[in-house]
Tab-separated table of C-alpha atoms and ligand atoms in Angstrom:
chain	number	residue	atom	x	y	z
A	1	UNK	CA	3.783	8.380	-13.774
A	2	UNK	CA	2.981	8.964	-17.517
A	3	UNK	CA	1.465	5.413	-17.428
A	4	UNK	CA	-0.651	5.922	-14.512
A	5	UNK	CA	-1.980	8.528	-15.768
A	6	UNK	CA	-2.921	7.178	-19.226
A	7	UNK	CA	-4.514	3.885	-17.389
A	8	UNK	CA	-6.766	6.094	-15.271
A	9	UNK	CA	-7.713	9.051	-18.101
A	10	UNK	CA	-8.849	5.366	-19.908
A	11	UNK	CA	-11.195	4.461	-16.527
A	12	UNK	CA	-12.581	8.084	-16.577
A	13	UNK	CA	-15.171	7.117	-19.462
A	14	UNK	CA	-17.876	5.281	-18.166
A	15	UNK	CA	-17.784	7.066	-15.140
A	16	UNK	CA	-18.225	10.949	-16.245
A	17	UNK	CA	-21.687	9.336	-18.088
A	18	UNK	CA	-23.313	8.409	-14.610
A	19	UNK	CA	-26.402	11.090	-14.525
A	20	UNK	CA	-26.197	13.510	-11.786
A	21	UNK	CA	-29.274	14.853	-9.349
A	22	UNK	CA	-30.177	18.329	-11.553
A	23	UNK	CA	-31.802	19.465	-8.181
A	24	UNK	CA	-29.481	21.331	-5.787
A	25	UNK	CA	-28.831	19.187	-2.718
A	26	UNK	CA	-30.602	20.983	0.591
A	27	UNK	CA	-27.448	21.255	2.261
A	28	UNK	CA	-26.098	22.854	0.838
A	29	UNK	CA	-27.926	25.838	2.030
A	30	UNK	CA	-26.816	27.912	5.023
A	31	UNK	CA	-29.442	29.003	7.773
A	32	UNK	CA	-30.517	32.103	6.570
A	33	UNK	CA	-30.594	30.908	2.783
A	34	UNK	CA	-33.510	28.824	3.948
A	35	UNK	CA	-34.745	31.639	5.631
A	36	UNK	CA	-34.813	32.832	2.561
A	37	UNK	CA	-35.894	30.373	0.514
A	38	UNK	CA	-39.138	29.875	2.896
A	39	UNK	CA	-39.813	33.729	2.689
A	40	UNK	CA	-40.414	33.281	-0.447
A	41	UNK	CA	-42.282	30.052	-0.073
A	42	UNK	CA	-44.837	32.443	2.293
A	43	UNK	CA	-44.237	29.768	5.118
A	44	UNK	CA	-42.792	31.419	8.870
A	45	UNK	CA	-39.245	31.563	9.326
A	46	UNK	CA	-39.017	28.884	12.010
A	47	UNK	CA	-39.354	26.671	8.847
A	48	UNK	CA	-35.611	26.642	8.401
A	49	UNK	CA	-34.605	25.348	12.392
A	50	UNK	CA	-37.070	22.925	11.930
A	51	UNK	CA	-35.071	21.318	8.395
A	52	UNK	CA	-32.388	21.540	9.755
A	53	UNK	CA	-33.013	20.316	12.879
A	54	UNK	CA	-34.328	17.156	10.607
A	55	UNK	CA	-30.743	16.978	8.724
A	56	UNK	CA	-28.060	17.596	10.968
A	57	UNK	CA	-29.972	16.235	14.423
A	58	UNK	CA	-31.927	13.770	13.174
A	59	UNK	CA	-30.397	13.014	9.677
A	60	UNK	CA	-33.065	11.988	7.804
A	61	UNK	CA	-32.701	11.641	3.583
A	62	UNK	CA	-36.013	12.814	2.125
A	63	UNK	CA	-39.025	15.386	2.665
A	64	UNK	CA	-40.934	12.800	3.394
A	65	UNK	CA	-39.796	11.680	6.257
A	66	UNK	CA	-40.129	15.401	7.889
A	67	UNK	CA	-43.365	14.605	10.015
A	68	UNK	CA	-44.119	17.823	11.313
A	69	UNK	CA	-43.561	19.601	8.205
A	70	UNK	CA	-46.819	19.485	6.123
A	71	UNK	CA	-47.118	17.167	3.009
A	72	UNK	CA	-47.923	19.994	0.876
A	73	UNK	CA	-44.484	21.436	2.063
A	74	UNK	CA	-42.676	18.128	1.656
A	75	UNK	CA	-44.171	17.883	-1.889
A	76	UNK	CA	-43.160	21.245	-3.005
A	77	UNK	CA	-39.460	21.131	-1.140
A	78	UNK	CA	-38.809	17.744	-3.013
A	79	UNK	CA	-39.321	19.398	-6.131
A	80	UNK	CA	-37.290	22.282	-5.395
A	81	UNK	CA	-33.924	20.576	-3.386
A	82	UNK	CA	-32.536	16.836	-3.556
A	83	UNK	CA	-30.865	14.629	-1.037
A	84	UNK	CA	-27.075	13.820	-2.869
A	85	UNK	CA	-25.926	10.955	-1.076
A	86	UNK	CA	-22.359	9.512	-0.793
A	87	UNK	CA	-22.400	5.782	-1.504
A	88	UNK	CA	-19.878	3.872	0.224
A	89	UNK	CA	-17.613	1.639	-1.523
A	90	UNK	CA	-14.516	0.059	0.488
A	91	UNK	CA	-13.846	0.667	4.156
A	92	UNK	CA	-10.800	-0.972	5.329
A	93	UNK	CA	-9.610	-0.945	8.646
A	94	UNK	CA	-11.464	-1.874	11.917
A	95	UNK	CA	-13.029	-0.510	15.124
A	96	UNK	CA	-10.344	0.549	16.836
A	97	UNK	CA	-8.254	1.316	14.406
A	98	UNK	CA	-7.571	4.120	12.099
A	99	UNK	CA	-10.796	3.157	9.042
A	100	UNK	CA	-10.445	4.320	5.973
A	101	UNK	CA	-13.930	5.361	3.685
A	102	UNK	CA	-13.850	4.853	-0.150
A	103	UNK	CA	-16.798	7.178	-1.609
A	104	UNK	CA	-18.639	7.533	-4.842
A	105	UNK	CA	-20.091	11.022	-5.717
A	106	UNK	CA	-23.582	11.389	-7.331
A	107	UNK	CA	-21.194	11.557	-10.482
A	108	UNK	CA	-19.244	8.948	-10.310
A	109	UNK	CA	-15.961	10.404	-8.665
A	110	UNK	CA	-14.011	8.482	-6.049
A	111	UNK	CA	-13.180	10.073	-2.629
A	112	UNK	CA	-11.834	9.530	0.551
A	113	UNK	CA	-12.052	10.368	4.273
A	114	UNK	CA	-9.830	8.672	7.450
A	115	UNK	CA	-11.639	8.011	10.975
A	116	UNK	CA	-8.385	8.315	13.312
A	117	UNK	CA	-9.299	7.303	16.975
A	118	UNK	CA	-8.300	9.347	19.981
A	119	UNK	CA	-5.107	9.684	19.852
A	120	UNK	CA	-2.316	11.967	21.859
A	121	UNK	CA	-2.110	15.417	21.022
A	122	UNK	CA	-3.037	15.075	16.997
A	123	UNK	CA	-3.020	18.763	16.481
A	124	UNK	CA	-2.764	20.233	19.453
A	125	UNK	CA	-6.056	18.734	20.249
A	126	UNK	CA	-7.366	16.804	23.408
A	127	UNK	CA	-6.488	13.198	23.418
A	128	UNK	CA	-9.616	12.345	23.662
A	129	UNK	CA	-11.350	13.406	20.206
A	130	UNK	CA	-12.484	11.346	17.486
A	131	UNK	CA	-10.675	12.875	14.171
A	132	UNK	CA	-11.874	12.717	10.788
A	133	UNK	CA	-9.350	13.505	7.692
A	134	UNK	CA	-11.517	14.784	4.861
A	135	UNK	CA	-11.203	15.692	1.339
A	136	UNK	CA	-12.228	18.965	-0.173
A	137	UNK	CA	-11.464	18.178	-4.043
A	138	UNK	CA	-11.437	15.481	-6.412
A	139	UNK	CA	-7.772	14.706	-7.281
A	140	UNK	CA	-5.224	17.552	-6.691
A	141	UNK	CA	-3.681	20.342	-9.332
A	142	UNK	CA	-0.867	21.195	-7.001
A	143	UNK	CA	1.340	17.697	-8.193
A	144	UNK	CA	3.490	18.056	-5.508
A	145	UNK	CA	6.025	14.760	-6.174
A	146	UNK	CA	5.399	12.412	-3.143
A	147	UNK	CA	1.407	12.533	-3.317
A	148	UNK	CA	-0.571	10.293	-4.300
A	149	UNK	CA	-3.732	12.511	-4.984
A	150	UNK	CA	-1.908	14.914	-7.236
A	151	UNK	CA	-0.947	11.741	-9.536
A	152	UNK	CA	-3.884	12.052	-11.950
A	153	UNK	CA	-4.486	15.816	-11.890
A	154	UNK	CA	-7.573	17.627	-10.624
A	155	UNK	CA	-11.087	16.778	-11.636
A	156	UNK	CA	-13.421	19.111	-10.086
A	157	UNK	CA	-13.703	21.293	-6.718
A	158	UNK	CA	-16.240	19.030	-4.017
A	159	UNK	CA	-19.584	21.162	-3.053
A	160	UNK	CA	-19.702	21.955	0.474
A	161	UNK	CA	-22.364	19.333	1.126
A	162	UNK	CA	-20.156	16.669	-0.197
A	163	UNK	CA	-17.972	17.969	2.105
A	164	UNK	CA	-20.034	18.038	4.488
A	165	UNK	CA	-21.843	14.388	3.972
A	166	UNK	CA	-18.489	12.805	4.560
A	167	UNK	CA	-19.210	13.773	8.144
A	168	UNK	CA	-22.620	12.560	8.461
A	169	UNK	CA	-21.541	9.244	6.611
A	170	UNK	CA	-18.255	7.994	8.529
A	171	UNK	CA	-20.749	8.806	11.912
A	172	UNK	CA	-23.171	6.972	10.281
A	173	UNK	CA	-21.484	4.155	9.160
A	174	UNK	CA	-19.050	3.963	12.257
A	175	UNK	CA	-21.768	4.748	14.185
A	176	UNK	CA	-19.294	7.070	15.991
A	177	UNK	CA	-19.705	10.699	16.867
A	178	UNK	CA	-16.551	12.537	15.731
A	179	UNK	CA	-15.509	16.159	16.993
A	180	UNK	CA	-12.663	17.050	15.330
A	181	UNK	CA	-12.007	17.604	11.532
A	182	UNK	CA	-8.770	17.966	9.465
A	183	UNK	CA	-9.064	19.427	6.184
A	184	UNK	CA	-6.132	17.065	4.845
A	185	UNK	CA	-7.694	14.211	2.648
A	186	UNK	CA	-7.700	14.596	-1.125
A	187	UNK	CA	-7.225	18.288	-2.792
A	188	UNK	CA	-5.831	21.857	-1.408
A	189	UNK	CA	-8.697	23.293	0.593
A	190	UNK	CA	-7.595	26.436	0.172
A	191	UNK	CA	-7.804	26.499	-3.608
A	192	UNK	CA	-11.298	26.028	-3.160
A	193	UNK	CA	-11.908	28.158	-0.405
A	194	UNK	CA	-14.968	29.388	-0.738
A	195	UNK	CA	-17.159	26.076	-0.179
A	196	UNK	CA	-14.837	25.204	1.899
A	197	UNK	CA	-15.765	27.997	4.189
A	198	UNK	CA	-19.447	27.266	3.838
A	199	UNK	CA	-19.341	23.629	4.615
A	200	UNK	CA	-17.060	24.968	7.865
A	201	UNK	CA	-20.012	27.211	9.122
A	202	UNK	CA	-21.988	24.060	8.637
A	203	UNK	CA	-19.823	22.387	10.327
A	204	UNK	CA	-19.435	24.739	13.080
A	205	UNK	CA	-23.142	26.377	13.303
A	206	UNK	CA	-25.014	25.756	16.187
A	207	UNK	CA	-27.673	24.609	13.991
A	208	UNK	CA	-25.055	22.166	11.981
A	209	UNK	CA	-22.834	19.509	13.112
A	210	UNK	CA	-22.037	22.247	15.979
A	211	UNK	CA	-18.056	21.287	16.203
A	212	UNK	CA	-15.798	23.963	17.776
A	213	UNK	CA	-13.944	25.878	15.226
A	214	UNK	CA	-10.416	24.837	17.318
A	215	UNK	CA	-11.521	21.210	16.318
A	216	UNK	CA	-11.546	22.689	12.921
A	217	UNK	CA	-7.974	22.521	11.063
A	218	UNK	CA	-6.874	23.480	7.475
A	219	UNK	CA	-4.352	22.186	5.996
A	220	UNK	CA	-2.354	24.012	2.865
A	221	UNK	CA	0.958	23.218	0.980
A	222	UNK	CA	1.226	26.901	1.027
A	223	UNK	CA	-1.178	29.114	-1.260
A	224	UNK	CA	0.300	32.262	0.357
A	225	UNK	CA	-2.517	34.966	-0.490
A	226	UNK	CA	-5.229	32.448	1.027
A	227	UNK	CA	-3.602	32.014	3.873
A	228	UNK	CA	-4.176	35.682	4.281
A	229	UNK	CA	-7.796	35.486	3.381
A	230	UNK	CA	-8.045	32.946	5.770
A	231	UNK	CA	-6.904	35.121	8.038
A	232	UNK	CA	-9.128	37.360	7.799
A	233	UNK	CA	-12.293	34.994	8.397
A	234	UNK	CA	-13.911	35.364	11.887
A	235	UNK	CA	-14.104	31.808	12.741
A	236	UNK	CA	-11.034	30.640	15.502
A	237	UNK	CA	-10.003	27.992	12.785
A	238	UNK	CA	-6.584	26.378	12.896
A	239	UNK	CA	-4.108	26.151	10.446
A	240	UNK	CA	-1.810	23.376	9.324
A	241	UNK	CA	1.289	24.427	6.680
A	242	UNK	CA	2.376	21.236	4.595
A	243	UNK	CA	5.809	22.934	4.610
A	244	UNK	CA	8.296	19.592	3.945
A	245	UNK	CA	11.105	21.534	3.414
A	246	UNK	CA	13.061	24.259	4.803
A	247	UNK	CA	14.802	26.169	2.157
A	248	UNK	CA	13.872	26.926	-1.360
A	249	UNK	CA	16.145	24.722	-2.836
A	250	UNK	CA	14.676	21.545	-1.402
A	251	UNK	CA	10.483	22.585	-1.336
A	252	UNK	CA	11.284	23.820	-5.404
A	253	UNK	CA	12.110	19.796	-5.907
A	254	UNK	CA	8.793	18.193	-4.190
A	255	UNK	CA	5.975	21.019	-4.211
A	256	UNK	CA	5.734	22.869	-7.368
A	257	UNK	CA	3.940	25.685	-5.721
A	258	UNK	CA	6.455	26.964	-3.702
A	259	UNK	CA	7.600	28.154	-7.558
A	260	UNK	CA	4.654	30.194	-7.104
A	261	UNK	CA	4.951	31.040	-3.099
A	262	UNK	CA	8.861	30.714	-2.109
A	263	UNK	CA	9.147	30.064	1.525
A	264	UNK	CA	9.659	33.689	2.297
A	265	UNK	CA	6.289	34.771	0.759
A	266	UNK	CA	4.420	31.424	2.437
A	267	UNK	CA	6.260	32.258	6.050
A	268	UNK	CA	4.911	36.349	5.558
A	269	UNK	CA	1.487	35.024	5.228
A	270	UNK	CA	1.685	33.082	8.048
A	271	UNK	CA	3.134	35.915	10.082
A	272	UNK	CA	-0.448	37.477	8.660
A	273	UNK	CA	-2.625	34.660	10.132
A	274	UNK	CA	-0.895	34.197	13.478
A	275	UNK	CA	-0.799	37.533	14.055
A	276	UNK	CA	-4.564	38.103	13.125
A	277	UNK	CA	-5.578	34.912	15.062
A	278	UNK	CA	-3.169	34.957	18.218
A	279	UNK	CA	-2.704	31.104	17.701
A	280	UNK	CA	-0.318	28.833	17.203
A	281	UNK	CA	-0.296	26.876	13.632
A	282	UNK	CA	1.473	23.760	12.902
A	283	UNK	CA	4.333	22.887	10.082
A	284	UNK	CA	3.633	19.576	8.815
A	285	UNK	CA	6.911	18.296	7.649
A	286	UNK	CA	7.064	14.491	6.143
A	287	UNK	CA	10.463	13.103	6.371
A	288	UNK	CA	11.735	11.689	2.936
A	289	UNK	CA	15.013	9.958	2.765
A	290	UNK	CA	18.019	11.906	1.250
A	291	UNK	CA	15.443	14.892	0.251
A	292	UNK	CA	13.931	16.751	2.885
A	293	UNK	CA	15.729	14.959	6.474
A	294	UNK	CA	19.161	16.279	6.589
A	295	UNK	CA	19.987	18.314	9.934
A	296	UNK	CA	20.903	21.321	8.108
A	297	UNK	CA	17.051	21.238	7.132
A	298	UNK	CA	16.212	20.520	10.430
A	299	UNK	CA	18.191	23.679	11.991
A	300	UNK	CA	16.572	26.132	9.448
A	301	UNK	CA	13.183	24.709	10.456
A	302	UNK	CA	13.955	25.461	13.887
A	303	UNK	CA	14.511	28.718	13.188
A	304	UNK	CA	11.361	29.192	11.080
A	305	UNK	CA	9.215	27.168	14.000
A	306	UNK	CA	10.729	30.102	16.192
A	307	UNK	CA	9.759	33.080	14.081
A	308	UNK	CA	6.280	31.654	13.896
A	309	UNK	CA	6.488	30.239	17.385
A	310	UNK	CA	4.776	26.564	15.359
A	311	UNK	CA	4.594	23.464	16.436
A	312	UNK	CA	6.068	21.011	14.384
A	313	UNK	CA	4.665	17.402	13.325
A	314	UNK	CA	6.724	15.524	11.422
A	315	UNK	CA	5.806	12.506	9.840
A	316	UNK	CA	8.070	9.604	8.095
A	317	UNK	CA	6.601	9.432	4.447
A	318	UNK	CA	4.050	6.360	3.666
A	319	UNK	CA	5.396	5.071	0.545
A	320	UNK	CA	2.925	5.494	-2.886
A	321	UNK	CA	2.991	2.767	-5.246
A	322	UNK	CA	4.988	3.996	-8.059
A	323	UNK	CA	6.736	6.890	-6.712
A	324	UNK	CA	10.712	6.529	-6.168
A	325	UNK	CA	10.496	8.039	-2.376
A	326	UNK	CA	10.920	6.084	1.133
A	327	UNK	CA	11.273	7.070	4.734
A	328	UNK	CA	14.599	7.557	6.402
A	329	UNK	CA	15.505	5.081	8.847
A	330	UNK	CA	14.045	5.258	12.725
A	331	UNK	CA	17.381	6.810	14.062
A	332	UNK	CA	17.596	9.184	10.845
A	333	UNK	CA	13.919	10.209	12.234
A	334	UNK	CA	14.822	10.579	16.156
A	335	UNK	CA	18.079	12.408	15.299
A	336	UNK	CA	15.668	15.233	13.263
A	337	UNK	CA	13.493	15.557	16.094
A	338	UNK	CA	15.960	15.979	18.101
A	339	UNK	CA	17.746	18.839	16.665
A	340	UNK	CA	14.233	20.367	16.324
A	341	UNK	CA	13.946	19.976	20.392
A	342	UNK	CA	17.487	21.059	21.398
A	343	UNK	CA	16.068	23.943	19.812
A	344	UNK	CA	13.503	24.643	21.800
A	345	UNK	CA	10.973	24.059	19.339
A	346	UNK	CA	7.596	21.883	20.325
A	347	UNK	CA	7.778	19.078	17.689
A	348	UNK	CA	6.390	15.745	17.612
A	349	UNK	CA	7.128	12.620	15.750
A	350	UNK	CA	3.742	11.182	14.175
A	351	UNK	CA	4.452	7.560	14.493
A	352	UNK	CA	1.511	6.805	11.333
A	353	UNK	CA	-1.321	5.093	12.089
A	354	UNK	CA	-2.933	2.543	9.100
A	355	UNK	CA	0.204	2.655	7.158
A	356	UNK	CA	-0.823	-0.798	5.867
A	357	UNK	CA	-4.128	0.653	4.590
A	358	UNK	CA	-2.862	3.030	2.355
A	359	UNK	CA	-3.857	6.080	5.055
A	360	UNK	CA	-2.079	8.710	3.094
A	361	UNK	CA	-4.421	10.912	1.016
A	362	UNK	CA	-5.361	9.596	-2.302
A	363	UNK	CA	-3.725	6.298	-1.770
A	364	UNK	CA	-6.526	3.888	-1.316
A	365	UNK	CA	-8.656	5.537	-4.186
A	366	UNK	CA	-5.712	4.979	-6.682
A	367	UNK	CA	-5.514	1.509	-5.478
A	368	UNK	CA	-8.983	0.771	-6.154
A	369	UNK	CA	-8.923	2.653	-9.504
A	370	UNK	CA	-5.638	0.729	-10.155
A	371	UNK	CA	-6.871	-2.633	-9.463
A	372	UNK	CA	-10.744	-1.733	-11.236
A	373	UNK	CA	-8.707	-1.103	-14.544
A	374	UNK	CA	-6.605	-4.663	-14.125
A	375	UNK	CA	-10.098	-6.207	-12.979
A	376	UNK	CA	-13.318	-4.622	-14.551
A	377	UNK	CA	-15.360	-7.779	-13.647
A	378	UNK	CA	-14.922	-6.200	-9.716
A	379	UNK	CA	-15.523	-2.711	-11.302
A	380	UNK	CA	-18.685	-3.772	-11.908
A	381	UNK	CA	-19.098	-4.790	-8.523
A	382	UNK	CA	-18.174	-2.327	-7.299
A	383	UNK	CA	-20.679	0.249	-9.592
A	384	UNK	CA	-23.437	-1.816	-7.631
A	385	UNK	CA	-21.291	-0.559	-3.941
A	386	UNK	CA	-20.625	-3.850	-2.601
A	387	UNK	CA	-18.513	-3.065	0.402
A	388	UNK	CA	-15.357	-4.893	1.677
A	389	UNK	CA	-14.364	-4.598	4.728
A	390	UNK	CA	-11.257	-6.222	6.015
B	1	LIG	N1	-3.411	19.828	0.068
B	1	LIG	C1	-3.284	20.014	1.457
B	1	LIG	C2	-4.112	19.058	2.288
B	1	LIG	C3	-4.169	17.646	1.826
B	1	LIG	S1	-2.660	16.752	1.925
B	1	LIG	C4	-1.833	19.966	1.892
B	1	LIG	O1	-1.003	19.620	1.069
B	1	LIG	O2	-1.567	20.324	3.037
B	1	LIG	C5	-2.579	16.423	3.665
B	1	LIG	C6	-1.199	16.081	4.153
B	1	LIG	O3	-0.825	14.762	3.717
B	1	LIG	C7	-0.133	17.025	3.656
B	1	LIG	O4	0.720	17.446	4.694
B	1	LIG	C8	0.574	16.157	2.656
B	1	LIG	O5	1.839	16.623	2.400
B	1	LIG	C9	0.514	14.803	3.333
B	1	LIG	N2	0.878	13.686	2.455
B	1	LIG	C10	0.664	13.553	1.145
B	1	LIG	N3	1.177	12.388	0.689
B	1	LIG	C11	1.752	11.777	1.756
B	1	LIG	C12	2.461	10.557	1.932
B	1	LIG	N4	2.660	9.732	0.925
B	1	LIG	N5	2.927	10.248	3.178
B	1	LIG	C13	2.688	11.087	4.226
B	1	LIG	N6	2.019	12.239	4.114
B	1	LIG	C14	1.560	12.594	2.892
B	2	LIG	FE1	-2.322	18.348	-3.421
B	2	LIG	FE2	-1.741	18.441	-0.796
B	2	LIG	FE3	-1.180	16.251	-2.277
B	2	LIG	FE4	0.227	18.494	-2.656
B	2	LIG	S1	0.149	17.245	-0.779
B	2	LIG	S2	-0.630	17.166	-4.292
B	2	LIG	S3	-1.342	20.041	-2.368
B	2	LIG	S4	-3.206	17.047	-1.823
């Protein structure tokens, strides 16, 4: 781990020095901040429905190309906002199947989002949605031991229109229109909760990407006193708890944080949100071999599935390149789900989808970081986003 992280600090260089857009990107902005904005412009309010009309409806990516705006609006907007724009670098996968985007960030920084087709009840949702898995930060500063975006630290919290524009580009490029989002690419949304919760009303607004805040889902490895803010938001969000472990002793080996938030304090805060938001939220549990898949574990989940009344989706772990864990075998799986259903509790076995394209969070971008430091000549390819699709 020590050497990965020394190999990628090394790659970090050249890419901190790409210059960034000084101008703030325009959406970044909610409704009434453009409201705003055009108040004090002097122009009439209806101003801000018709921009973003333009960049959620229409999604165009300049002033200029707002026609019924007049130029001497365009010209003084396109000195005041910029258009970031997420440059694609890799997509693997196919139509059809679960695709995976590689993006660079106006400064350099790698990200990643999944498109998952419909598929049965991911989440609770209908089988019919189109799912994207996005990311909320670059890299992860929770380290928990079988991830691989927590490998090389956090860089930086994403702005909620880089949040946001992985949306707009997977639909673009996929030419797709997705209606369901899972907070659970790279980074703990809920450290970063606050443009989080902006890019979700843009998400969500009527005037945004207008996506039903049940086809909204968080996901947290257990940041107990945000779970309670989150509570406390209006929106009808739902809530996914990375939990991977049923008992102190074996979530204190894998997830650092729950040094921070035992299970007792993360399972109170849940008791918070379900009770303020009358709905159901979902344990995520990945099954590692000999850690977390014993049936004693699976009995005491059970029981906490029951307190919560949760549904549980467990997941067999996708393996990281250079990290010592593995999946237990198919019947070591069936015989976990099976205690959980003698039990009474609704639990499903994910069977993973792109598995051999490094699906997990932060898998793919380590690859490609990995394989840029043992290859620069395709890092320089790649600088110039050539795309490869396989
Ligand atoms: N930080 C948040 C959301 C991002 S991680 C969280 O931890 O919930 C999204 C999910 O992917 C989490 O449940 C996480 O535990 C899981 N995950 C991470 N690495 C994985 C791997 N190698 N195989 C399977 N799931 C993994
Ligand atoms: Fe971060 Fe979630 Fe990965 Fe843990 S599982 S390191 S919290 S992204």
């Amino acid at each position: 781990m020590a050497l990965v992280r020394l190999i990628c600090c090394g790659f970090a260089g050249p890419v901190a020095s790409i210059v960034t857009n000084a101008l703030r990107d325009i959406k970044s902005l909610q409704l009434e901040e453009l409201g705003e904005k055009f108040r004090e412009l002097g122009e009439p309010s209806y101003r801000s429905r018709q921009i973003a009309d333009w960049l959620y409806k229409r999604r165009v990516e300049s002033f200029e190309n707002m026609t019924d705006l007049p130029h001497e609006l365009r010209r003084r907007l396109a000195k005041l906002f910029g258009f970031d724009r997420l440059d694609v670098v890799r997509v693997l996968g196919s139509r059809d199947t679960t695709r995976k985007f590689l993006f660079r960030l106006g400064d350099g920084n790698l990200i990643e989002s999944v498109l998952i087709p419909a598929s049965p009840a991911l989440y609770g949702q209908k089988s019919d949605r189109r799912t994207i898995c996005i990311s909320t930060q670059v890299g992860c500063a929770y380290g928990c031991k079988f991830c691989a975006s927590g490998l090389e630290g956090f860089s930086r919290n994403l702005r909620e229109n880089e949040i946001v524009d992985q949306i707009i580009t997977a639909e673009r490029e996929s030419g797709e229109k997705i209606d369901n989002i899972v907070f659970m690419g790279m980074g703990e949304p809920l450290a970063n909760l606050q443009n989080v919760m902006r890019a979700i009303r843009i998400i969500n607004a009527p005037w945004g990407l207008g996506i039903g805040a049940r086809h909204i889902t968080v996901s947290t490895s257990g940041l107990a006193p945000q779970i309670r803010k989150l509570a406390d938001e209006p929106l009808q969000i739902r809530l996914a708890v990375s939990l991977h472990g049923a008992t102190d002793e074996v979530r204190n080996q894998i997830m650092p944080i729950n040094r921070r938030y035992n299970v007792e304090t993360l399972l109170s805060a849940c008791d918070y949100y379900v009770a303020r938001k009358k709905q159901r939220l979902t344990f995520e549990y990945i099954l590692i071999a000999g850690v977390n898949d014993s049936d004693e574990q699976a009995h005491i989940l059970a029981k906490h599935a029951h307190r919560l009344s949760a549904k549980v989706n467990l997941i067999p772990y996708n393996t990281v390149e250079g990290l010592e864990w593995s999946r237990p075998s198919r019947n070591r799986q069936e015989k976990f789900l099976s205690i959980l259903r003698e039990h009474g509790v609704a639990a499903t076995l994910r069977y993973e989808k792109g598995h051999d394209i490094n699906a997990a969070c932060g898998q793919l971008r380590l690859q490609t970081k990995r394989e840029d430091v043992a290859s620069p000549s395709r890092r320089r390819k790649n600088r110039q986003d050539v795309r490869v699709t396989i």
